[in-house]
Amino acid sequence: MEINSNQAPLTAVAMSGGVDSSAVAAMLVQRGFPVVGLTMQLWNQRRLPELDRDGARGQRCCSLDDVYDAKRVAQHLGMPHYVVNYEQRFEETVIQPFVEEYLAGRTPIPCTNCNNHVKFDPLLVTSRQIGADRLATGHYARIRRNETTGRYELLRAVDAAKDQTYFLFGLSQEQMSRTDFPLGELDKTAVREIARQAALPVAEKPESQEICFVPSGKYVQFIEAYLGERGESLPEDEGDLVTTSGEVIGRHRGVHNYTVGQRKGLGIATGRPLYVVELDRAANRVVVGDDAELRADSCEVRDVNWISFAALEASVRAAVKIRHRHEPAAATIEPIDATSARVKFDVPQRAITPGQAAVFYSGDVVLGGGWIR
């Protein structure tokens, strides 16, 4: 059903300065909707200047240039625009957990934490404070209300290559009830064309490639600089590099320098390919094995957020995605308690990594998701 724009509530658009969110703003303005742009200031660009030696700042999102681009787009569209400062919250809920998780031998996903704790939490509150009842973003995903269950559902985007539901599993029912994803039914080519037709100044802007606070993409380098700013240093905790049978075959340079599934950079020569199978922070060991030993048929998932239903009361079949680029694999999900579940895959999966997310799908519908324990 078409919405009468004259009766539509004020919508806030989360404007990152990129082509996707800018196209969303243009779409709503062209339809005559009352719109206001909000751009989040998340990270002080003057901090840790040593990370900018390679000029990498232009390759990431949420830079000062992006804030400027968002304002240019808003001016071009004739809509009000504000920059909101969430630096403290971003550091507390995204950066600090990222550092702690990495040092603990896990592989965190800061973009998901940002969605959970910044983009769809305080930003919705700020939107309401300025009179905007709804928030629209440039995410590639879809939201619909299931009239039978009365619950809001999260669905994959039509453009499978751009789908971002893996990072959005933490959305609550209240947040989804006030959120719009106008790009969910479009592909990237169509979005670019919308930006060109609207003559947006960012219509040809390339996509950001790196995490916003790690311009070089080198996580350990960022952590070293961040700890140094706080008067701390990376732990110098070399330890044993062992096989799955317990044989010591070398020394590692610190658990935080490795990730599950890693093959290169192990510093050993055995005549056969070896991969990191496990990071044992408690024993300060890096465990390696062959490809078969890297595969597992089950995992536990903590802090599960169920979307399609309030709680998992019995086992359910689903396709489970354990990395952003992972092809969802058939599995049975069994409840452990209200916020934990056990995933049993039909076929063993490669490199199930603690700290990554496991997201559960039924067709295009996201049942829920949580963190691999």
Tab-separated table of C-alpha atoms in Angstrom:
chain	number	residue	atom	x	y	z
A	1	MET	CA	0.000	0.000	0.000
A	2	GLU	CA	1.329	3.432	-0.904
A	3	ILE	CA	2.004	5.743	2.015
A	4	ASN	CA	0.738	9.279	1.744
A	5	SER	CA	3.914	11.292	2.187
A	6	ASN	CA	1.926	14.218	3.583
A	7	GLN	CA	0.885	12.032	6.495
A	8	ALA	CA	4.198	10.227	6.879
A	9	PRO	CA	6.196	10.776	10.085
A	10	LEU	CA	9.608	12.432	10.013
A	11	THR	CA	12.292	9.895	9.066
A	12	ALA	CA	15.922	10.125	10.120
A	13	VAL	CA	18.433	8.753	7.613
A	14	ALA	CA	21.705	7.373	8.953
A	15	MET	CA	24.106	8.999	6.488
A	16	SER	CA	27.611	7.553	6.356
A	17	GLY	CA	28.728	9.651	3.410
A	18	GLY	CA	28.693	6.645	1.093
A	19	VAL	CA	26.579	6.056	-1.977
A	20	ASP	CA	24.151	3.613	-0.303
A	21	SER	CA	22.876	5.805	2.529
A	22	SER	CA	22.977	8.852	0.251
A	23	ALA	CA	20.753	7.035	-2.253
A	24	VAL	CA	18.330	6.234	0.575
A	25	ALA	CA	18.101	9.928	1.443
A	26	ALA	CA	17.524	10.808	-2.210
A	27	MET	CA	14.777	8.170	-2.561
A	28	LEU	CA	12.856	9.499	0.439
A	29	VAL	CA	13.249	13.149	-0.564
A	30	GLN	CA	12.051	12.377	-4.104
A	31	ARG	CA	8.965	10.696	-2.670
A	32	GLY	CA	8.166	13.818	-0.691
A	33	PHE	CA	8.845	12.353	2.739
A	34	PRO	CA	9.997	14.638	5.558
A	35	VAL	CA	13.627	13.651	6.142
A	36	VAL	CA	16.560	14.623	8.375
A	37	GLY	CA	20.099	13.295	8.016
A	38	LEU	CA	22.163	12.041	10.953
A	39	THR	CA	25.862	11.237	10.654
A	40	MET	CA	27.647	9.506	13.504
A	41	GLN	CA	31.042	10.717	14.659
A	42	LEU	CA	32.534	7.484	15.998
A	43	TRP	CA	36.297	7.822	16.123
A	44	ASN	CA	38.628	10.789	16.603
A	45	GLN	CA	40.648	10.836	13.388
A	46	ARG	CA	43.539	12.621	15.137
A	47	ARG	CA	44.189	9.649	17.396
A	48	LEU	CA	46.895	7.110	16.573
A	49	PRO	CA	48.406	9.071	13.641
A	50	GLU	CA	51.073	6.383	13.237
A	51	LEU	CA	48.415	4.189	11.612
A	52	ASP	CA	48.103	6.589	8.691
A	53	ARG	CA	51.614	6.141	7.351
A	54	ASP	CA	50.379	4.418	4.203
A	55	GLY	CA	47.595	6.924	3.530
A	56	ALA	CA	44.994	4.285	4.265
A	57	ARG	CA	42.432	6.558	5.881
A	58	GLY	CA	40.634	7.142	2.613
A	59	GLN	CA	39.844	3.453	2.256
A	60	ARG	CA	37.610	3.137	5.317
A	61	CYS	CA	34.186	4.295	6.380
A	62	CYS	CA	33.277	6.979	8.924
A	63	SER	CA	36.267	9.219	8.187
A	64	LEU	CA	36.155	13.014	8.347
A	65	ASP	CA	35.869	13.045	4.562
A	66	ASP	CA	32.771	10.858	4.872
A	67	VAL	CA	31.180	13.292	7.316
A	68	TYR	CA	31.873	16.087	4.843
A	69	ASP	CA	30.404	14.036	1.975
A	70	ALA	CA	27.232	13.330	3.984
A	71	LYS	CA	26.773	17.043	4.596
A	72	ARG	CA	27.314	17.800	0.899
A	73	VAL	CA	24.637	15.270	-0.041
A	74	ALA	CA	22.188	16.718	2.486
A	75	GLN	CA	22.785	20.230	1.165
A	76	HIS	CA	22.317	18.999	-2.393
A	77	LEU	CA	18.986	17.423	-1.445
A	78	GLY	CA	17.879	20.448	0.594
A	79	MET	CA	17.422	18.492	3.825
A	80	PRO	CA	18.615	19.251	7.359
A	81	HIS	CA	21.662	17.364	8.540
A	82	TYR	CA	23.321	16.885	11.909
A	83	VAL	CA	26.477	15.191	13.153
A	84	VAL	CA	26.011	13.268	16.406
A	85	ASN	CA	29.002	12.406	18.562
A	86	TYR	CA	29.042	8.801	19.777
A	87	GLU	CA	32.810	8.521	20.235
A	88	GLN	CA	32.687	7.477	23.896
A	89	ARG	CA	29.976	4.870	23.381
A	90	PHE	CA	31.742	3.533	20.291
A	91	GLU	CA	35.005	3.124	22.179
A	92	GLU	CA	33.309	1.433	25.138
A	93	THR	CA	31.060	-0.949	23.204
A	94	VAL	CA	33.051	-1.618	20.021
A	95	ILE	CA	36.758	-0.823	20.272
A	96	GLN	CA	37.501	-2.006	23.803
A	97	PRO	CA	35.674	-5.346	23.320
A	98	PHE	CA	37.474	-5.746	19.983
A	99	VAL	CA	40.860	-5.388	21.672
A	100	GLU	CA	39.927	-7.633	24.606
A	101	GLU	CA	38.545	-10.362	22.345
A	102	TYR	CA	41.588	-10.355	20.097
A	103	LEU	CA	44.007	-10.559	23.011
A	104	ALA	CA	41.944	-13.459	24.386
A	105	GLY	CA	42.528	-15.436	21.192
A	106	ARG	CA	39.120	-14.871	19.650
A	107	THR	CA	38.223	-13.197	16.359
A	108	PRO	CA	35.655	-10.432	16.964
A	109	ILE	CA	33.314	-8.717	14.498
A	110	PRO	CA	33.281	-5.001	15.372
A	111	CYS	CA	30.722	-4.134	12.672
A	112	THR	CA	28.116	-6.323	14.365
A	113	ASN	CA	28.802	-4.762	17.757
A	114	CYS	CA	28.500	-1.338	16.146
A	115	ASN	CA	25.084	-2.265	14.751
A	116	ASN	CA	23.971	-3.751	18.057
A	117	HIS	CA	25.200	-1.022	20.388
A	118	VAL	CA	25.491	2.176	18.330
A	119	LYS	CA	23.593	2.333	15.040
A	120	PHE	CA	20.344	0.793	16.237
A	121	ASP	CA	20.414	1.832	19.866
A	122	PRO	CA	21.431	5.430	20.632
A	123	LEU	CA	20.776	6.501	17.046
A	124	LEU	CA	17.140	5.466	17.354
A	125	VAL	CA	16.954	7.341	20.660
A	126	THR	CA	18.479	10.445	19.066
A	127	SER	CA	16.072	10.144	16.147
A	128	ARG	CA	13.105	10.180	18.497
A	129	GLN	CA	14.540	13.124	20.439
A	130	ILE	CA	14.530	15.253	17.275
A	131	GLY	CA	11.013	14.148	16.378
A	132	ALA	CA	11.823	11.396	13.883
A	133	ASP	CA	9.714	8.318	14.516
A	134	ARG	CA	11.566	6.150	12.004
A	135	LEU	CA	15.176	5.466	11.017
A	136	ALA	CA	16.219	4.530	7.479
A	137	THR	CA	19.670	3.141	6.684
A	138	GLY	CA	21.611	1.987	3.653
A	139	HIS	CA	21.859	-1.630	4.782
A	140	TYR	CA	21.063	-4.348	2.262
A	141	ALA	CA	18.409	-6.313	4.139
A	142	ARG	CA	14.625	-6.449	4.456
A	143	ILE	CA	12.161	-6.172	7.325
A	144	ARG	CA	8.579	-7.364	7.294
A	145	ARG	CA	5.904	-8.013	9.887
A	146	ASN	CA	4.576	-11.556	10.104
A	147	GLU	CA	0.830	-11.109	10.500
A	148	THR	CA	0.438	-14.629	11.869
A	149	THR	CA	2.994	-14.370	14.683
A	150	GLY	CA	2.822	-10.609	15.124
A	151	ARG	CA	6.641	-10.454	15.091
A	152	TYR	CA	8.930	-8.477	12.835
A	153	GLU	CA	11.171	-10.608	10.642
A	154	LEU	CA	14.588	-9.911	9.151
A	155	LEU	CA	15.100	-11.177	5.599
A	156	ARG	CA	18.058	-11.366	3.281
A	157	ALA	CA	18.434	-8.682	0.639
A	158	VAL	CA	17.403	-9.371	-2.946
A	159	ASP	CA	21.030	-8.697	-3.959
A	160	ALA	CA	22.691	-11.752	-2.398
A	161	ALA	CA	26.169	-10.368	-3.036
A	162	LYS	CA	25.406	-7.293	-0.900
A	163	ASP	CA	23.275	-8.933	1.794
A	164	GLN	CA	24.202	-7.672	5.282
A	165	THR	CA	21.877	-9.713	7.498
A	166	TYR	CA	24.885	-11.554	8.961
A	167	PHE	CA	25.785	-8.310	10.771
A	168	LEU	CA	22.221	-7.480	11.824
A	169	PHE	CA	21.168	-10.519	13.852
A	170	GLY	CA	21.181	-8.486	17.085
A	171	LEU	CA	18.209	-6.295	16.133
A	172	SER	CA	15.362	-6.264	18.645
A	173	GLN	CA	11.671	-6.290	17.820
A	174	GLU	CA	11.321	-2.664	18.945
A	175	GLN	CA	14.255	-1.561	16.798
A	176	MET	CA	12.923	-3.382	13.747
A	177	SER	CA	9.490	-1.828	14.235
A	178	ARG	CA	11.024	1.626	13.688
A	179	THR	CA	13.647	0.806	11.049
A	180	ASP	CA	13.469	0.878	7.249
A	181	PHE	CA	15.909	-0.699	4.778
A	182	PRO	CA	14.904	0.872	1.432
A	183	LEU	CA	17.731	-0.869	-0.458
A	184	GLY	CA	16.664	-4.392	0.473
A	185	GLU	CA	14.762	-4.897	-2.775
A	186	LEU	CA	17.463	-3.364	-4.999
A	187	ASP	CA	20.828	-4.409	-6.369
A	188	LYS	CA	23.948	-2.265	-6.291
A	189	THR	CA	23.669	-1.298	-9.941
A	190	ALA	CA	20.207	0.153	-9.363
A	191	VAL	CA	21.411	2.038	-6.289
A	192	ARG	CA	24.267	3.608	-8.245
A	193	GLU	CA	21.792	4.664	-10.928
A	194	ILE	CA	19.531	6.294	-8.322
A	195	ALA	CA	22.543	8.268	-7.069
A	196	ARG	CA	23.464	9.316	-10.615
A	197	GLN	CA	19.931	10.332	-11.515
A	198	ALA	CA	19.790	12.467	-8.361
A	199	ALA	CA	23.190	13.967	-9.288
A	200	LEU	CA	24.532	13.127	-5.853
A	201	PRO	CA	28.144	14.266	-5.322
A	202	VAL	CA	29.042	10.753	-4.102
A	203	ALA	CA	27.446	8.865	-7.001
A	204	GLU	CA	30.802	7.454	-8.171
A	205	LYS	CA	32.424	7.167	-4.746
A	206	PRO	CA	34.115	3.777	-4.218
A	207	GLU	CA	33.015	1.580	-1.338
A	208	SER	CA	34.945	1.535	1.912
A	209	GLN	CA	37.122	-1.530	2.303
A	210	GLU	CA	38.328	-1.580	5.903
A	211	ILE	CA	37.000	-1.407	9.452
A	212	CYS	CA	36.572	2.272	10.275
A	213	PHE	CA	39.167	2.405	13.074
A	214	VAL	CA	41.690	0.051	11.409
A	215	PRO	CA	42.647	1.954	8.241
A	216	SER	CA	45.442	-0.429	7.267
A	217	GLY	CA	43.463	-3.596	7.908
A	218	LYS	CA	46.255	-4.723	10.252
A	219	TYR	CA	44.499	-5.551	13.500
A	220	VAL	CA	47.590	-6.219	15.606
A	221	GLN	CA	49.134	-2.924	14.482
A	222	PHE	CA	46.013	-1.087	15.633
A	223	ILE	CA	45.921	-2.914	18.969
A	224	GLU	CA	49.585	-2.125	19.600
A	225	ALA	CA	49.010	1.578	18.920
A	226	TYR	CA	45.795	1.662	20.986
A	227	LEU	CA	47.436	0.008	23.976
A	228	GLY	CA	50.461	2.292	23.618
A	229	GLU	CA	48.198	5.347	23.826
A	230	ARG	CA	46.918	3.980	27.145
A	231	GLY	CA	50.424	3.348	28.473
A	232	GLU	CA	50.123	-0.381	27.945
A	233	SER	CA	51.827	-2.802	25.599
A	234	LEU	CA	51.075	-6.022	23.806
A	235	PRO	CA	51.769	-9.038	25.995
A	236	GLU	CA	55.112	-10.625	25.204
A	237	ASP	CA	53.883	-14.149	25.716
A	238	GLU	CA	55.618	-16.482	23.318
A	239	GLY	CA	54.562	-20.075	23.791
A	240	ASP	CA	54.449	-23.521	22.311
A	241	LEU	CA	53.216	-24.293	18.836
A	242	VAL	CA	51.776	-27.783	19.164
A	243	THR	CA	50.019	-30.371	17.054
A	244	THR	CA	46.594	-31.716	17.952
A	245	SER	CA	48.351	-34.714	19.504
A	246	GLY	CA	50.297	-32.420	21.837
A	247	GLU	CA	53.698	-32.581	20.099
A	248	VAL	CA	55.657	-29.346	20.398
A	249	ILE	CA	56.925	-28.392	16.939
A	250	GLY	CA	57.871	-24.751	17.410
A	251	ARG	CA	57.218	-21.479	19.172
A	252	HIS	CA	54.485	-18.910	18.523
A	253	ARG	CA	54.822	-15.129	18.762
A	254	GLY	CA	51.751	-14.554	20.948
A	255	VAL	CA	48.273	-16.015	20.597
A	256	HIS	CA	46.877	-12.666	19.413
A	257	ASN	CA	48.989	-12.892	16.241
A	258	TYR	CA	47.049	-15.892	14.927
A	259	THR	CA	43.552	-16.766	13.768
A	260	VAL	CA	41.816	-20.103	13.359
A	261	GLY	CA	42.304	-21.366	9.803
A	262	GLN	CA	45.567	-19.461	9.277
A	263	ARG	CA	48.208	-21.254	7.199
A	264	LYS	CA	50.841	-18.682	6.329
A	265	GLY	CA	53.184	-17.090	8.826
A	266	LEU	CA	53.445	-20.041	11.214
A	267	GLY	CA	57.241	-20.017	11.057
A	268	ILE	CA	57.612	-23.764	10.705
A	269	ALA	CA	58.440	-26.123	7.854
A	270	THR	CA	57.011	-29.631	8.094
A	271	GLY	CA	56.697	-30.720	4.494
A	272	ARG	CA	52.908	-30.643	4.657
A	273	PRO	CA	50.407	-27.811	4.979
A	274	LEU	CA	49.401	-27.028	8.557
A	275	TYR	CA	46.668	-24.714	9.764
A	276	VAL	CA	45.814	-23.080	13.075
A	277	VAL	CA	43.151	-25.327	14.575
A	278	GLU	CA	42.759	-23.779	18.016
A	279	LEU	CA	43.981	-20.812	20.067
A	280	ASP	CA	44.401	-21.967	23.656
A	281	ARG	CA	44.852	-18.747	25.608
A	282	ALA	CA	44.650	-20.487	29.010
A	283	ALA	CA	47.632	-22.705	28.205
A	284	ASN	CA	49.241	-20.085	25.929
A	285	ARG	CA	49.383	-22.541	23.040
A	286	VAL	CA	48.665	-22.333	19.341
A	287	VAL	CA	47.398	-25.693	18.123
A	288	VAL	CA	47.970	-26.672	14.495
A	289	GLY	CA	46.793	-29.542	12.361
A	290	ASP	CA	45.941	-30.586	8.824
A	291	ASP	CA	42.843	-29.527	6.926
A	292	ALA	CA	40.736	-32.417	8.193
A	293	GLU	CA	41.508	-31.453	11.805
A	294	LEU	CA	40.348	-27.920	11.059
A	295	ARG	CA	36.828	-29.199	10.495
A	296	ALA	CA	34.209	-29.719	13.189
A	297	ASP	CA	30.613	-30.886	13.141
A	298	SER	CA	29.266	-28.799	16.042
A	299	CYS	CA	29.677	-25.642	18.093
A	300	GLU	CA	27.983	-23.785	20.916
A	301	VAL	CA	26.579	-20.296	20.440
A	302	ARG	CA	26.137	-17.767	23.256
A	303	ASP	CA	24.093	-14.574	23.677
A	304	VAL	CA	21.623	-15.694	21.033
A	305	ASN	CA	19.090	-13.140	19.860
A	306	TRP	CA	16.000	-14.846	18.434
A	307	ILE	CA	14.100	-12.803	15.867
A	308	SER	CA	11.416	-15.003	14.293
A	309	PHE	CA	10.285	-16.284	17.686
A	310	ALA	CA	10.765	-15.283	21.308
A	311	ALA	CA	12.771	-18.360	22.327
A	312	LEU	CA	13.886	-21.729	20.985
A	313	GLU	CA	11.849	-24.368	22.808
A	314	ALA	CA	12.718	-27.405	20.656
A	315	SER	CA	15.267	-28.379	18.040
A	316	VAL	CA	14.929	-26.635	14.698
A	317	ARG	CA	16.470	-27.161	11.270
A	318	ALA	CA	18.261	-24.208	9.720
A	319	ALA	CA	21.052	-23.117	7.414
A	320	VAL	CA	23.835	-21.676	9.569
A	321	LYS	CA	26.355	-19.087	8.476
A	322	ILE	CA	29.583	-18.959	10.534
A	323	ARG	CA	31.397	-16.199	8.602
A	324	HIS	CA	30.279	-13.314	6.437
A	325	ARG	CA	31.430	-15.053	3.231
A	326	HIS	CA	30.490	-18.555	4.406
A	327	GLU	CA	27.861	-20.464	2.442
A	328	PRO	CA	25.151	-21.321	5.016
A	329	ALA	CA	25.343	-24.995	5.961
A	330	ALA	CA	22.487	-27.311	6.919
A	331	ALA	CA	22.317	-27.971	10.654
A	332	THR	CA	20.121	-28.767	13.611
A	333	ILE	CA	19.963	-26.149	16.358
A	334	GLU	CA	19.264	-27.398	19.868
A	335	PRO	CA	18.437	-25.123	22.820
A	336	ILE	CA	20.811	-25.158	25.801
A	337	ASP	CA	19.119	-22.360	27.722
A	338	ALA	CA	17.272	-19.113	26.909
A	339	THR	CA	20.325	-17.474	25.295
A	340	SER	CA	22.546	-20.410	24.299
A	341	ALA	CA	22.248	-23.088	21.646
A	342	ARG	CA	24.173	-26.012	20.198
A	343	VAL	CA	24.599	-26.239	16.436
A	344	LYS	CA	25.074	-29.685	14.896
A	345	PHE	CA	26.069	-29.536	11.227
A	346	ASP	CA	25.095	-32.236	8.770
A	347	VAL	CA	28.583	-31.976	7.269
A	348	PRO	CA	31.667	-30.845	9.248
A	349	GLN	CA	32.525	-27.189	8.661
A	350	ARG	CA	35.955	-25.651	8.209
A	351	ALA	CA	37.428	-23.192	10.718
A	352	ILE	CA	34.560	-22.630	13.147
A	353	THR	CA	36.065	-19.644	14.934
A	354	PRO	CA	35.304	-18.483	18.512
A	355	GLY	CA	34.297	-14.816	18.508
A	356	GLN	CA	32.673	-14.952	15.083
A	357	ALA	CA	28.904	-14.943	14.701
A	358	ALA	CA	26.676	-17.875	13.829
A	359	VAL	CA	23.503	-16.714	12.106
A	360	PHE	CA	20.543	-19.027	11.543
A	361	TYR	CA	18.465	-18.902	8.348
A	362	SER	CA	15.266	-20.522	7.142
A	363	GLY	CA	15.245	-19.653	3.468
A	364	ASP	CA	15.601	-15.879	3.349
A	365	VAL	CA	14.370	-15.404	6.930
A	366	VAL	CA	16.855	-14.850	9.754
A	367	LEU	CA	15.714	-16.941	12.715
A	368	GLY	CA	18.352	-15.401	14.982
A	369	GLY	CA	22.034	-15.479	15.717
A	370	GLY	CA	24.710	-15.347	18.393
A	371	TRP	CA	28.433	-15.627	19.096
A	372	ILE	CA	30.440	-18.815	18.636
A	373	ARG	CA	31.753	-19.902	22.024
